[in-house]
Amino acid sequence: MSSVSVSSLGASGGSRDKIVINVGGVKHETHKSTLMTLPGSRLAQLVDTEKPPSELFFDRHPEVFSHVLQFYRSGKLHYPTNLCGVLLEEEFDFWGISGTDVEPCCWAAFRQNKDAVEALAQIDPSVMENDQTSHTRAWQPKIWALFDNPLSSVGATVTAVVSLFFILLSITAFSLQTYRAINPHQMYVVSADNSSENPVENLSALPRVLDAVELVCSLWFVFEFVTRAFSCPSKLSFFMTVMNIVDLLALLPWFFRWCSGSYCIQALGFLHVMRCIRVLHVFKLMQHVFSVSVLKHTLRASATALCAVPLMLFSCTLIFGTMFYYTEFEQLGSSFLDIPSGCWLAVITLTTVGYGDIYPVTVQGKCVAILCAMVGVLLIILPVPIIINNFIKFNSLLKTKRSMPRRKEKSRIPTSTSTA
């Protein structure tokens, strides 16, 4: 807020065009014509009258105003490096000047603080801090923190460890159930002539143990999912989260099995995969670990660069696949029967895999292979500097965020605006 006072000194003649601007106790003298060079700005609106005031007072930052006044005089807005870019943007908004008018030589420094603030705003805002007002009951924030933030309390840490234990136990049991020797329903024995496989009943107790383990794990997952669903701040955002959808789908095979009495492996095979995807919860439980948080924000900030790699790989595959085909297809006994065969060689060359199942034999084809390998190396290393820069940036920002003391809310009385 600002305090503004206007007084008329009754000057006449040529001195009427002269205006004194007092900003924070520092006086500046200029002319009305100078202030009118930026129509629509705060000062231009104040002096755009038949009898403009001869002196104005503003309770604002005096050092910033010297750069603002220079912008009126020269039309070039420069950035003082000793001030914060966020402060400058607030001052520019007050004077009715756009931050986009900053000169190119100062633009990077001007945006640096703004980018840092925007990045800090994306770091570590827990659901509890953002959505506490969404809870309708007093117990909901505590229950939600117990299952969502392992660092919120000792109980939350224990809950996270128990959840991780059941996830790993469930995946282990699921993997053992697919082992033919201990398959819960039947195992197959190949006959002497290898002509058929005969089902033999498996009388081992291990399948029943695995069934019991799966039942206990599923009951825990149902309890955890229902509790989190009832205590979440926003039901819509909860059911729109990818990991929560995975949790729900992972419960369906267990539900159908125990309701129908059969595995329905063919129909529910895809849903069984969701049980393995649930292991991604390990990363969710570790999201509050410093290094994991840095990596998460780094990958999120580097998403554009990472998404560009598959597009470039697809384009290069088509180009080099076509070149391989037309340089090799006339060769006797060539493996390049069509363009898809050339694309296969292009993919394994660009990704530096090189299976060796197919390769060029002509001089032209070998030259294309050399060029393809060079492009593949460049394709792999191009996003690396972007990822490294983002990692360094978020590593520094997270350390800054954690070292900042928690600020208390302070009541502030707005400054009154007066005109004399």
mmCIF file of N, CA and C in Angstrom, residues 19-142:
data_model
loop_
_atom_site.group_PDB
_atom_site.id
_atom_site.type_symbol
_atom_site.label_atom_id
_atom_site.label_comp_id
_atom_site.label_asym_id
_atom_site.label_seq_id
_atom_site.Cartn_x
_atom_site.Cartn_y
_atom_site.Cartn_z
ATOM 1 N N ILE A 19 7.239 19.482 -12.287
ATOM 2 C CA ILE A 19 6.588 18.712 -11.225
ATOM 3 C C ILE A 19 7.660 18.111 -10.324
ATOM 4 N N VAL A 20 7.429 18.221 -9.000
ATOM 5 C CA VAL A 20 8.312 17.618 -8.014
ATOM 6 C C VAL A 20 7.650 16.348 -7.492
ATOM 7 N N ILE A 21 8.405 15.239 -7.543
ATOM 8 C CA ILE A 21 7.895 13.942 -7.077
ATOM 9 C C ILE A 21 8.742 13.502 -5.896
ATOM 10 N N ASN A 22 8.098 13.394 -4.747
ATOM 11 C CA ASN A 22 8.775 12.974 -3.516
ATOM 12 C C ASN A 22 8.431 11.505 -3.262
ATOM 13 N N VAL A 23 9.434 10.640 -3.383
ATOM 14 C CA VAL A 23 9.229 9.203 -3.191
ATOM 15 C C VAL A 23 10.059 8.751 -1.998
ATOM 16 N N GLY A 24 9.403 8.421 -0.918
ATOM 17 C CA GLY A 24 10.097 7.944 0.269
ATOM 18 C C GLY A 24 11.071 8.958 0.845
ATOM 19 N N GLY A 25 10.819 10.270 0.686
ATOM 20 C CA GLY A 25 11.689 11.311 1.203
ATOM 21 C C GLY A 25 12.730 11.791 0.216
ATOM 22 N N VAL A 26 12.836 11.162 -0.943
ATOM 23 C CA VAL A 26 13.793 11.573 -1.980
ATOM 24 C C VAL A 26 13.018 12.311 -3.066
ATOM 25 N N LYS A 27 13.404 13.560 -3.317
ATOM 26 C CA LYS A 27 12.685 14.378 -4.281
ATOM 27 C C LYS A 27 13.315 14.274 -5.668
ATOM 28 N N HIS A 28 12.426 14.203 -6.662
ATOM 29 C CA HIS A 28 12.833 14.177 -8.065
ATOM 30 C C HIS A 28 12.060 15.263 -8.802
ATOM 31 N N GLU A 29 12.722 15.968 -9.707
ATOM 32 C CA GLU A 29 12.078 17.004 -10.500
ATOM 33 C C GLU A 29 12.038 16.580 -11.962
ATOM 34 N N THR A 30 10.864 16.766 -12.555
ATOM 35 C CA THR A 30 10.697 16.439 -13.969
ATOM 36 C C THR A 30 9.605 17.316 -14.543
ATOM 37 N N HIS A 31 9.213 17.065 -15.775
ATOM 38 C CA HIS A 31 8.185 17.862 -16.441
ATOM 39 C C HIS A 31 6.980 16.991 -16.761
ATOM 40 N N LYS A 32 5.857 17.649 -16.890
ATOM 41 C CA LYS A 32 4.624 16.960 -17.228
ATOM 42 C C LYS A 32 4.749 16.240 -18.554
ATOM 43 N N SER A 33 5.420 16.864 -19.514
ATOM 44 C CA SER A 33 5.579 16.254 -20.835
ATOM 45 C C SER A 33 6.364 14.946 -20.742
ATOM 46 N N THR A 34 7.313 14.870 -19.795
ATOM 47 C CA THR A 34 8.078 13.640 -19.616
ATOM 48 C C THR A 34 7.191 12.518 -19.098
ATOM 49 N N LEU A 35 6.327 12.847 -18.133
ATOM 50 C CA LEU A 35 5.450 11.829 -17.565
ATOM 51 C C LEU A 35 4.379 11.381 -18.550
ATOM 52 N N MET A 36 4.035 12.221 -19.487
ATOM 53 C CA MET A 36 3.000 11.877 -20.466
ATOM 54 C C MET A 36 3.535 10.981 -21.577
ATOM 55 N N THR A 37 4.836 10.655 -21.555
ATOM 56 C CA THR A 37 5.377 9.746 -22.582
ATOM 57 C C THR A 37 4.885 8.316 -22.405
ATOM 58 N N LEU A 38 4.362 8.008 -21.207
ATOM 59 C CA LEU A 38 3.808 6.669 -20.954
ATOM 60 C C LEU A 38 2.347 6.800 -20.573
ATOM 61 N N PRO A 39 1.463 7.007 -21.543
ATOM 62 C CA PRO A 39 0.037 7.147 -21.232
ATOM 63 C C PRO A 39 -0.497 5.889 -20.546
ATOM 64 N N GLY A 40 -1.333 6.086 -19.571
ATOM 65 C CA GLY A 40 -1.904 4.957 -18.845
ATOM 66 C C GLY A 40 -1.163 4.599 -17.593
ATOM 67 N N SER A 41 0.057 5.085 -17.418
ATOM 68 C CA SER A 41 0.794 4.818 -16.184
ATOM 69 C C SER A 41 0.217 5.666 -15.049
ATOM 70 N N ARG A 42 0.588 5.325 -13.814
ATOM 71 C CA ARG A 42 0.029 6.014 -12.660
ATOM 72 C C ARG A 42 0.349 7.506 -12.679
ATOM 73 N N LEU A 43 1.592 7.863 -12.954
ATOM 74 C CA LEU A 43 1.985 9.278 -12.946
ATOM 75 C C LEU A 43 1.322 10.030 -14.092
ATOM 76 N N ALA A 44 1.215 9.405 -15.238
ATOM 77 C CA ALA A 44 0.567 10.072 -16.378
ATOM 78 C C ALA A 44 -0.894 10.374 -16.069
ATOM 79 N N GLN A 45 -1.576 9.466 -15.383
ATOM 80 C CA GLN A 45 -2.972 9.695 -15.036
ATOM 81 C C GLN A 45 -3.124 10.816 -14.010
ATOM 82 N N LEU A 46 -2.150 10.922 -13.065
ATOM 83 C CA LEU A 46 -2.238 11.956 -12.048
ATOM 84 C C LEU A 46 -2.005 13.357 -12.608
ATOM 85 N N VAL A 47 -1.140 13.496 -13.606
ATOM 86 C CA VAL A 47 -0.807 14.825 -14.134
ATOM 87 C C VAL A 47 -1.604 15.179 -15.378
ATOM 88 N N ASP A 48 -2.422 14.241 -15.868
ATOM 89 C CA ASP A 48 -3.198 14.493 -17.087
ATOM 90 C C ASP A 48 -4.471 15.258 -16.734
ATOM 91 N N THR A 49 -4.295 16.470 -16.237
ATOM 92 C CA THR A 49 -5.408 17.352 -15.894
ATOM 93 C C THR A 49 -5.093 18.768 -16.387
ATOM 94 N N GLU A 50 -6.127 19.605 -16.393
ATOM 95 C CA GLU A 50 -5.901 20.995 -16.827
ATOM 96 C C GLU A 50 -4.989 21.733 -15.862
ATOM 97 N N LYS A 51 -5.081 21.417 -14.581
ATOM 98 C CA LYS A 51 -4.232 22.054 -13.582
ATOM 99 C C LYS A 51 -3.495 20.960 -12.809
ATOM 100 N N PRO A 52 -2.399 20.463 -13.372
ATOM 101 C CA PRO A 52 -1.686 19.362 -12.722
ATOM 102 C C PRO A 52 -1.041 19.811 -11.424
ATOM 103 N N PRO A 53 -0.910 18.943 -10.453
ATOM 104 C CA PRO A 53 -0.238 19.296 -9.187
ATOM 105 C C PRO A 53 1.250 19.526 -9.428
ATOM 106 N N SER A 54 1.825 20.379 -8.623
ATOM 107 C CA SER A 54 3.245 20.687 -8.777
ATOM 108 C C SER A 54 4.119 19.789 -7.901
ATOM 109 N N GLU A 55 3.513 19.076 -6.944
ATOM 110 C CA GLU A 55 4.298 18.169 -6.123
ATOM 111 C C GLU A 55 3.461 16.955 -5.741
ATOM 112 N N LEU A 56 4.093 15.792 -5.847
ATOM 113 C CA LEU A 56 3.446 14.525 -5.498
ATOM 114 C C LEU A 56 4.311 13.801 -4.463
ATOM 115 N N PHE A 57 3.648 13.111 -3.554
ATOM 116 C CA PHE A 57 4.385 12.318 -2.570
ATOM 117 C C PHE A 57 3.881 10.876 -2.599
ATOM 118 N N PHE A 58 4.839 9.938 -2.661
ATOM 119 C CA PHE A 58 4.529 8.520 -2.644
ATOM 120 C C PHE A 58 5.402 7.832 -1.590
ATOM 121 N N ASP A 59 4.776 7.019 -0.792
ATOM 122 C CA ASP A 59 5.510 6.244 0.215
ATOM 123 C C ASP A 59 5.915 4.903 -0.402
ATOM 124 N N ARG A 60 6.851 4.982 -1.345
ATOM 125 C CA ARG A 60 7.327 3.795 -2.062
ATOM 126 C C ARG A 60 8.846 3.730 -2.011
ATOM 127 N N HIS A 61 9.401 2.702 -2.654
ATOM 128 C CA HIS A 61 10.847 2.485 -2.649
ATOM 129 C C HIS A 61 11.531 3.558 -3.497
ATOM 130 N N PRO A 62 12.391 4.412 -2.908
ATOM 131 C CA PRO A 62 12.972 5.519 -3.669
ATOM 132 C C PRO A 62 13.977 5.059 -4.729
ATOM 133 N N GLU A 63 14.741 4.001 -4.458
ATOM 134 C CA GLU A 63 15.752 3.577 -5.427
ATOM 135 C C GLU A 63 15.120 3.015 -6.686
ATOM 136 N N VAL A 64 14.012 2.298 -6.525
ATOM 137 C CA VAL A 64 13.329 1.758 -7.699
ATOM 138 C C VAL A 64 12.766 2.884 -8.547
ATOM 139 N N PHE A 65 12.238 3.929 -7.878
ATOM 140 C CA PHE A 65 11.619 5.012 -8.644
ATOM 141 C C PHE A 65 12.630 5.736 -9.523
ATOM 142 N N SER A 66 13.896 5.805 -9.108
ATOM 143 C CA SER A 66 14.888 6.458 -9.967
ATOM 144 C C SER A 66 15.004 5.743 -11.305
ATOM 145 N N HIS A 67 14.865 4.416 -11.309
ATOM 146 C CA HIS A 67 14.889 3.657 -12.565
ATOM 147 C C HIS A 67 13.580 3.833 -13.329
ATOM 148 N N VAL A 68 12.481 3.963 -12.582
ATOM 149 C CA VAL A 68 11.198 4.208 -13.233
ATOM 150 C C VAL A 68 11.202 5.556 -13.943
ATOM 151 N N LEU A 69 11.710 6.581 -13.256
ATOM 152 C CA LEU A 69 11.760 7.911 -13.862
ATOM 153 C C LEU A 69 12.696 7.931 -15.072
ATOM 154 N N GLN A 70 13.774 7.191 -15.000
ATOM 155 C CA GLN A 70 14.679 7.104 -16.132
ATOM 156 C C GLN A 70 13.994 6.433 -17.321
ATOM 157 N N PHE A 71 13.079 5.520 -17.036
ATOM 158 C CA PHE A 71 12.307 4.883 -18.104
ATOM 159 C C PHE A 71 11.403 5.901 -18.791
ATOM 160 N N TYR A 72 10.825 6.825 -18.013
ATOM 161 C CA TYR A 72 10.036 7.899 -18.612
ATOM 162 C C TYR A 72 10.912 8.771 -19.516
ATOM 163 N N ARG A 73 12.135 9.018 -19.108
ATOM 164 C CA ARG A 73 12.993 9.946 -19.839
ATOM 165 C C ARG A 73 13.602 9.332 -21.088
ATOM 166 N N SER A 74 14.065 8.069 -20.981
ATOM 167 C CA SER A 74 14.805 7.463 -22.093
ATOM 168 C C SER A 74 14.029 6.391 -22.837
ATOM 169 N N GLY A 75 12.949 5.863 -22.225
ATOM 170 C CA GLY A 75 12.208 4.783 -22.863
ATOM 171 C C GLY A 75 12.862 3.431 -22.706
ATOM 172 N N LYS A 76 13.902 3.337 -21.848
ATOM 173 C CA LYS A 76 14.592 2.081 -21.612
ATOM 174 C C LYS A 76 14.558 1.775 -20.121
ATOM 175 N N LEU A 77 14.091 0.560 -19.806
ATOM 176 C CA LEU A 77 13.931 0.149 -18.423
ATOM 177 C C LEU A 77 15.015 -0.862 -18.071
ATOM 178 N N HIS A 78 15.874 -0.507 -17.119
ATOM 179 C CA HIS A 78 16.963 -1.381 -16.694
ATOM 180 C C HIS A 78 16.709 -1.887 -15.285
ATOM 181 N N TYR A 79 17.412 -2.969 -14.934
ATOM 182 C CA TYR A 79 17.177 -3.677 -13.682
ATOM 183 C C TYR A 79 18.347 -3.466 -12.725
ATOM 184 N N PRO A 80 18.103 -2.894 -11.531
ATOM 185 C CA PRO A 80 19.180 -2.764 -10.535
ATOM 186 C C PRO A 80 19.480 -4.114 -9.908
ATOM 187 N N THR A 81 20.719 -4.569 -10.031
ATOM 188 C CA THR A 81 21.083 -5.917 -9.598
ATOM 189 C C THR A 81 21.096 -6.085 -8.085
ATOM 190 N N ASN A 82 21.063 -5.000 -7.341
ATOM 191 C CA ASN A 82 21.108 -5.108 -5.879
ATOM 192 C C ASN A 82 19.734 -5.273 -5.256
ATOM 193 N N LEU A 83 18.686 -5.354 -6.084
ATOM 194 C CA LEU A 83 17.326 -5.496 -5.570
ATOM 195 C C LEU A 83 16.716 -6.805 -6.065
ATOM 196 N N CYS A 84 15.759 -7.301 -5.313
ATOM 197 C CA CYS A 84 15.072 -8.540 -5.667
ATOM 198 C C CYS A 84 14.122 -8.301 -6.830
ATOM 199 N N GLY A 85 14.086 -9.247 -7.749
ATOM 200 C CA GLY A 85 13.218 -9.115 -8.913
ATOM 201 C C GLY A 85 11.748 -9.100 -8.555
ATOM 202 N N VAL A 86 11.365 -9.807 -7.491
ATOM 203 C CA VAL A 86 9.961 -9.818 -7.070
ATOM 204 C C VAL A 86 9.561 -8.441 -6.544
ATOM 205 N N LEU A 87 10.446 -7.797 -5.769
ATOM 206 C CA LEU A 87 10.186 -6.435 -5.293
ATOM 207 C C LEU A 87 10.038 -5.477 -6.462
ATOM 208 N N LEU A 88 10.920 -5.600 -7.449
ATOM 209 C CA LEU A 88 10.842 -4.721 -8.618
ATOM 210 C C LEU A 88 9.529 -4.903 -9.366
ATOM 211 N N GLU A 89 9.096 -6.144 -9.490
ATOM 212 C CA GLU A 89 7.845 -6.389 -10.214
ATOM 213 C C GLU A 89 6.661 -5.767 -9.476
ATOM 214 N N GLU A 90 6.667 -5.843 -8.156
ATOM 215 C CA GLU A 90 5.600 -5.206 -7.384
ATOM 216 C C GLU A 90 5.631 -3.686 -7.559
ATOM 217 N N GLU A 91 6.836 -3.112 -7.549
ATOM 218 C CA GLU A 91 6.945 -1.663 -7.728
ATOM 219 C C GLU A 91 6.518 -1.251 -9.135
ATOM 220 N N PHE A 92 6.923 -2.026 -10.124
ATOM 221 C CA PHE A 92 6.529 -1.713 -11.505
ATOM 222 C C PHE A 92 5.016 -1.770 -11.663
ATOM 223 N N ASP A 93 4.383 -2.755 -11.019
ATOM 224 C CA ASP A 93 2.926 -2.852 -11.085
ATOM 225 C C ASP A 93 2.277 -1.615 -10.459
ATOM 226 N N PHE A 94 2.849 -1.120 -9.364
ATOM 227 C CA PHE A 94 2.282 0.066 -8.729
ATOM 228 C C PHE A 94 2.363 1.284 -9.647
ATOM 229 N N TRP A 95 3.499 1.432 -10.324
ATOM 230 C CA TRP A 95 3.667 2.599 -11.192
ATOM 231 C C TRP A 95 3.005 2.416 -12.560
ATOM 232 N N GLY A 96 2.389 1.257 -12.780
ATOM 233 C CA GLY A 96 1.699 1.028 -14.046
ATOM 234 C C GLY A 96 2.636 0.696 -15.187
ATOM 235 N N ILE A 97 3.757 0.071 -14.875
ATOM 236 C CA ILE A 97 4.749 -0.297 -15.885
ATOM 237 C C ILE A 97 4.827 -1.814 -15.955
ATOM 238 N N SER A 98 4.891 -2.333 -17.157
ATOM 239 C CA SER A 98 4.955 -3.778 -17.340
ATOM 240 C C SER A 98 6.399 -4.270 -17.210
ATOM 241 N N GLY A 99 6.566 -5.410 -16.534
ATOM 242 C CA GLY A 99 7.892 -5.998 -16.400
ATOM 243 C C GLY A 99 8.479 -6.449 -17.721
ATOM 244 N N THR A 100 7.618 -6.646 -18.722
ATOM 245 C CA THR A 100 8.114 -7.065 -20.037
ATOM 246 C C THR A 100 8.877 -5.955 -20.750
ATOM 247 N N ASP A 101 8.818 -4.731 -20.207
ATOM 248 C CA ASP A 101 9.552 -3.616 -20.818
ATOM 249 C C ASP A 101 11.030 -3.590 -20.412
ATOM 250 N N VAL A 102 11.433 -4.517 -19.513
ATOM 251 C CA VAL A 102 12.839 -4.568 -19.106
ATOM 252 C C VAL A 102 13.704 -4.875 -20.325
ATOM 253 N N GLU A 103 14.831 -4.196 -20.428
ATOM 254 C CA GLU A 103 15.727 -4.362 -21.573
ATOM 255 C C GLU A 103 16.314 -5.780 -21.625
ATOM 256 N N PRO A 104 16.634 -6.287 -22.829
ATOM 257 C CA PRO A 104 17.181 -7.654 -22.951
ATOM 258 C C PRO A 104 18.435 -7.882 -22.124
ATOM 259 N N CYS A 105 19.268 -6.845 -21.943
ATOM 260 C CA CYS A 105 20.503 -7.016 -21.178
ATOM 261 C C CYS A 105 20.238 -7.310 -19.709
ATOM 262 N N CYS A 106 19.062 -6.945 -19.210
ATOM 263 C CA CYS A 106 18.725 -7.142 -17.807
ATOM 264 C C CYS A 106 17.631 -8.184 -17.600
ATOM 265 N N TRP A 107 17.118 -8.750 -18.688
ATOM 266 C CA TRP A 107 15.952 -9.617 -18.568
ATOM 267 C C TRP A 107 16.257 -10.900 -17.789
ATOM 268 N N ALA A 108 17.405 -11.526 -18.065
ATOM 269 C CA ALA A 108 17.743 -12.783 -17.389
ATOM 270 C C ALA A 108 17.856 -12.580 -15.884
ATOM 271 N N ALA A 109 18.525 -11.500 -15.469
ATOM 272 C CA ALA A 109 18.670 -11.222 -14.037
ATOM 273 C C ALA A 109 17.321 -10.864 -13.412
ATOM 274 N N PHE A 110 16.477 -10.165 -14.165
ATOM 275 C CA PHE A 110 15.161 -9.776 -13.658
ATOM 276 C C PHE A 110 14.278 -11.003 -13.421
ATOM 277 N N ARG A 111 14.346 -11.997 -14.329
ATOM 278 C CA ARG A 111 13.512 -13.179 -14.219
ATOM 279 C C ARG A 111 14.064 -14.216 -13.242
ATOM 280 N N GLN A 112 15.319 -14.087 -12.864
ATOM 281 C CA GLN A 112 15.941 -15.103 -12.031
ATOM 282 C C GLN A 112 15.215 -15.268 -10.701
ATOM 283 N N ASN A 113 14.928 -14.160 -10.036
ATOM 284 C CA ASN A 113 14.229 -14.247 -8.757
ATOM 285 C C ASN A 113 12.800 -14.729 -8.940
ATOM 286 N N LYS A 114 12.158 -14.296 -10.013
ATOM 287 C CA LYS A 114 10.785 -14.724 -10.277
ATOM 288 C C LYS A 114 10.720 -16.218 -10.522
ATOM 289 N N ASP A 115 11.663 -16.744 -11.308
ATOM 290 C CA ASP A 115 11.699 -18.180 -11.565
ATOM 291 C C ASP A 115 11.969 -18.964 -10.288
ATOM 292 N N ALA A 116 12.831 -18.424 -9.429
ATOM 293 C CA ALA A 116 13.137 -19.105 -8.164
ATOM 294 C C ALA A 116 11.899 -19.176 -7.274
ATOM 295 N N VAL A 117 11.128 -18.103 -7.233
ATOM 296 C CA VAL A 117 9.910 -18.085 -6.423
ATOM 297 C C VAL A 117 8.886 -19.080 -6.970
ATOM 298 N N GLU A 118 8.737 -19.122 -8.297
ATOM 299 C CA GLU A 118 7.785 -20.059 -8.901
ATOM 300 C C GLU A 118 8.205 -21.499 -8.651
ATOM 301 N N ALA A 119 9.519 -21.760 -8.713
ATOM 302 C CA ALA A 119 9.999 -23.116 -8.456
ATOM 303 C C ALA A 119 9.810 -23.494 -6.990
ATOM 304 N N LEU A 120 10.064 -22.545 -6.085
ATOM 305 C CA LEU A 120 9.877 -22.816 -4.656
ATOM 306 C C LEU A 120 8.414 -23.089 -4.331
ATOM 307 N N ALA A 121 7.523 -22.452 -5.066
ATOM 308 C CA ALA A 121 6.095 -22.647 -4.818
ATOM 309 C C ALA A 121 5.651 -24.064 -5.176
ATOM 310 N N GLN A 122 6.410 -24.732 -6.069
ATOM 311 C CA GLN A 122 6.064 -26.092 -6.461
ATOM 312 C C GLN A 122 6.678 -27.142 -5.547
ATOM 313 N N ILE A 123 7.570 -26.722 -4.666
ATOM 314 C CA ILE A 123 8.317 -27.659 -3.843
ATOM 315 C C ILE A 123 7.671 -27.808 -2.474
ATOM 316 N N ASP A 124 7.452 -29.051 -2.114
ATOM 317 C CA ASP A 124 7.049 -29.421 -0.754
ATOM 318 C C ASP A 124 5.728 -28.867 -0.239
ATOM 319 N N PRO A 125 4.790 -28.394 -1.078
ATOM 320 C CA PRO A 125 3.518 -27.997 -0.479
ATOM 321 C C PRO A 125 2.698 -29.249 -0.220
ATOM 322 N N SER A 126 2.680 -29.741 1.003
ATOM 323 C CA SER A 126 1.959 -30.977 1.314
ATOM 324 C C SER A 126 0.463 -30.743 1.201
ATOM 325 N N VAL A 127 -0.242 -31.834 1.032
ATOM 326 C CA VAL A 127 -1.700 -31.739 0.903
ATOM 327 C C VAL A 127 -2.318 -31.145 2.154
ATOM 328 N N MET A 128 -1.699 -31.438 3.291
ATOM 329 C CA MET A 128 -2.249 -30.913 4.543
ATOM 330 C C MET A 128 -2.152 -29.413 4.604
ATOM 331 N N GLU A 129 -1.055 -28.834 4.097
ATOM 332 C CA GLU A 129 -0.875 -27.391 4.167
ATOM 333 C C GLU A 129 -1.801 -26.674 3.205
ATOM 334 N N ASN A 130 -2.100 -27.316 2.067
ATOM 335 C CA ASN A 130 -2.887 -26.642 1.043
ATOM 336 C C ASN A 130 -4.380 -26.840 1.232
ATOM 337 N N ASP A 131 -4.760 -27.998 1.794
ATOM 338 C CA ASP A 131 -6.166 -28.359 1.749
ATOM 339 C C ASP A 131 -6.769 -28.595 3.121
ATOM 340 N N GLN A 132 -6.201 -28.017 4.168
ATOM 341 C CA GLN A 132 -6.746 -28.247 5.491
ATOM 342 C C GLN A 132 -8.164 -27.725 5.613
ATOM 343 N N THR A 133 -8.443 -26.648 4.931
ATOM 344 C CA THR A 133 -9.776 -26.066 5.038
ATOM 345 C C THR A 133 -10.823 -26.923 4.363
ATOM 346 N N SER A 134 -10.389 -27.911 3.525
ATOM 347 C CA SER A 134 -11.351 -28.756 2.829
ATOM 348 C C SER A 134 -11.926 -29.823 3.740
ATOM 349 N N HIS A 135 -11.274 -30.137 4.861
ATOM 350 C CA HIS A 135 -11.763 -31.163 5.763
ATOM 351 C C HIS A 135 -12.974 -30.646 6.516
ATOM 352 N N THR A 136 -13.960 -31.498 6.616
ATOM 353 C CA THR A 136 -15.190 -31.102 7.304
ATOM 354 C C THR A 136 -15.201 -31.561 8.750
ATOM 355 N N ARG A 137 -14.322 -32.468 9.139
ATOM 356 C CA ARG A 137 -14.274 -32.952 10.516
ATOM 357 C C ARG A 137 -12.860 -32.803 11.053
ATOM 358 N N ALA A 138 -12.750 -32.666 12.366
ATOM 359 C CA ALA A 138 -11.457 -32.402 12.976
ATOM 360 C C ALA A 138 -10.508 -33.593 12.852
ATOM 361 N N TRP A 139 -11.060 -34.833 12.811
ATOM 362 C CA TRP A 139 -10.203 -36.018 12.770
ATOM 363 C C TRP A 139 -9.651 -36.294 11.386
ATOM 364 N N GLN A 140 -10.238 -35.737 10.352
ATOM 365 C CA GLN A 140 -9.818 -36.065 8.992
ATOM 366 C C GLN A 140 -8.377 -35.663 8.686
ATOM 367 N N PRO A 141 -7.922 -34.450 9.058
ATOM 368 C CA PRO A 141 -6.524 -34.115 8.759
ATOM 369 C C PRO A 141 -5.533 -35.060 9.437
ATOM 370 N N LYS A 142 -5.826 -35.502 10.642
ATOM 371 C CA LYS A 142 -4.913 -36.388 11.348
ATOM 372 C C LYS A 142 -4.848 -37.765 10.686
#
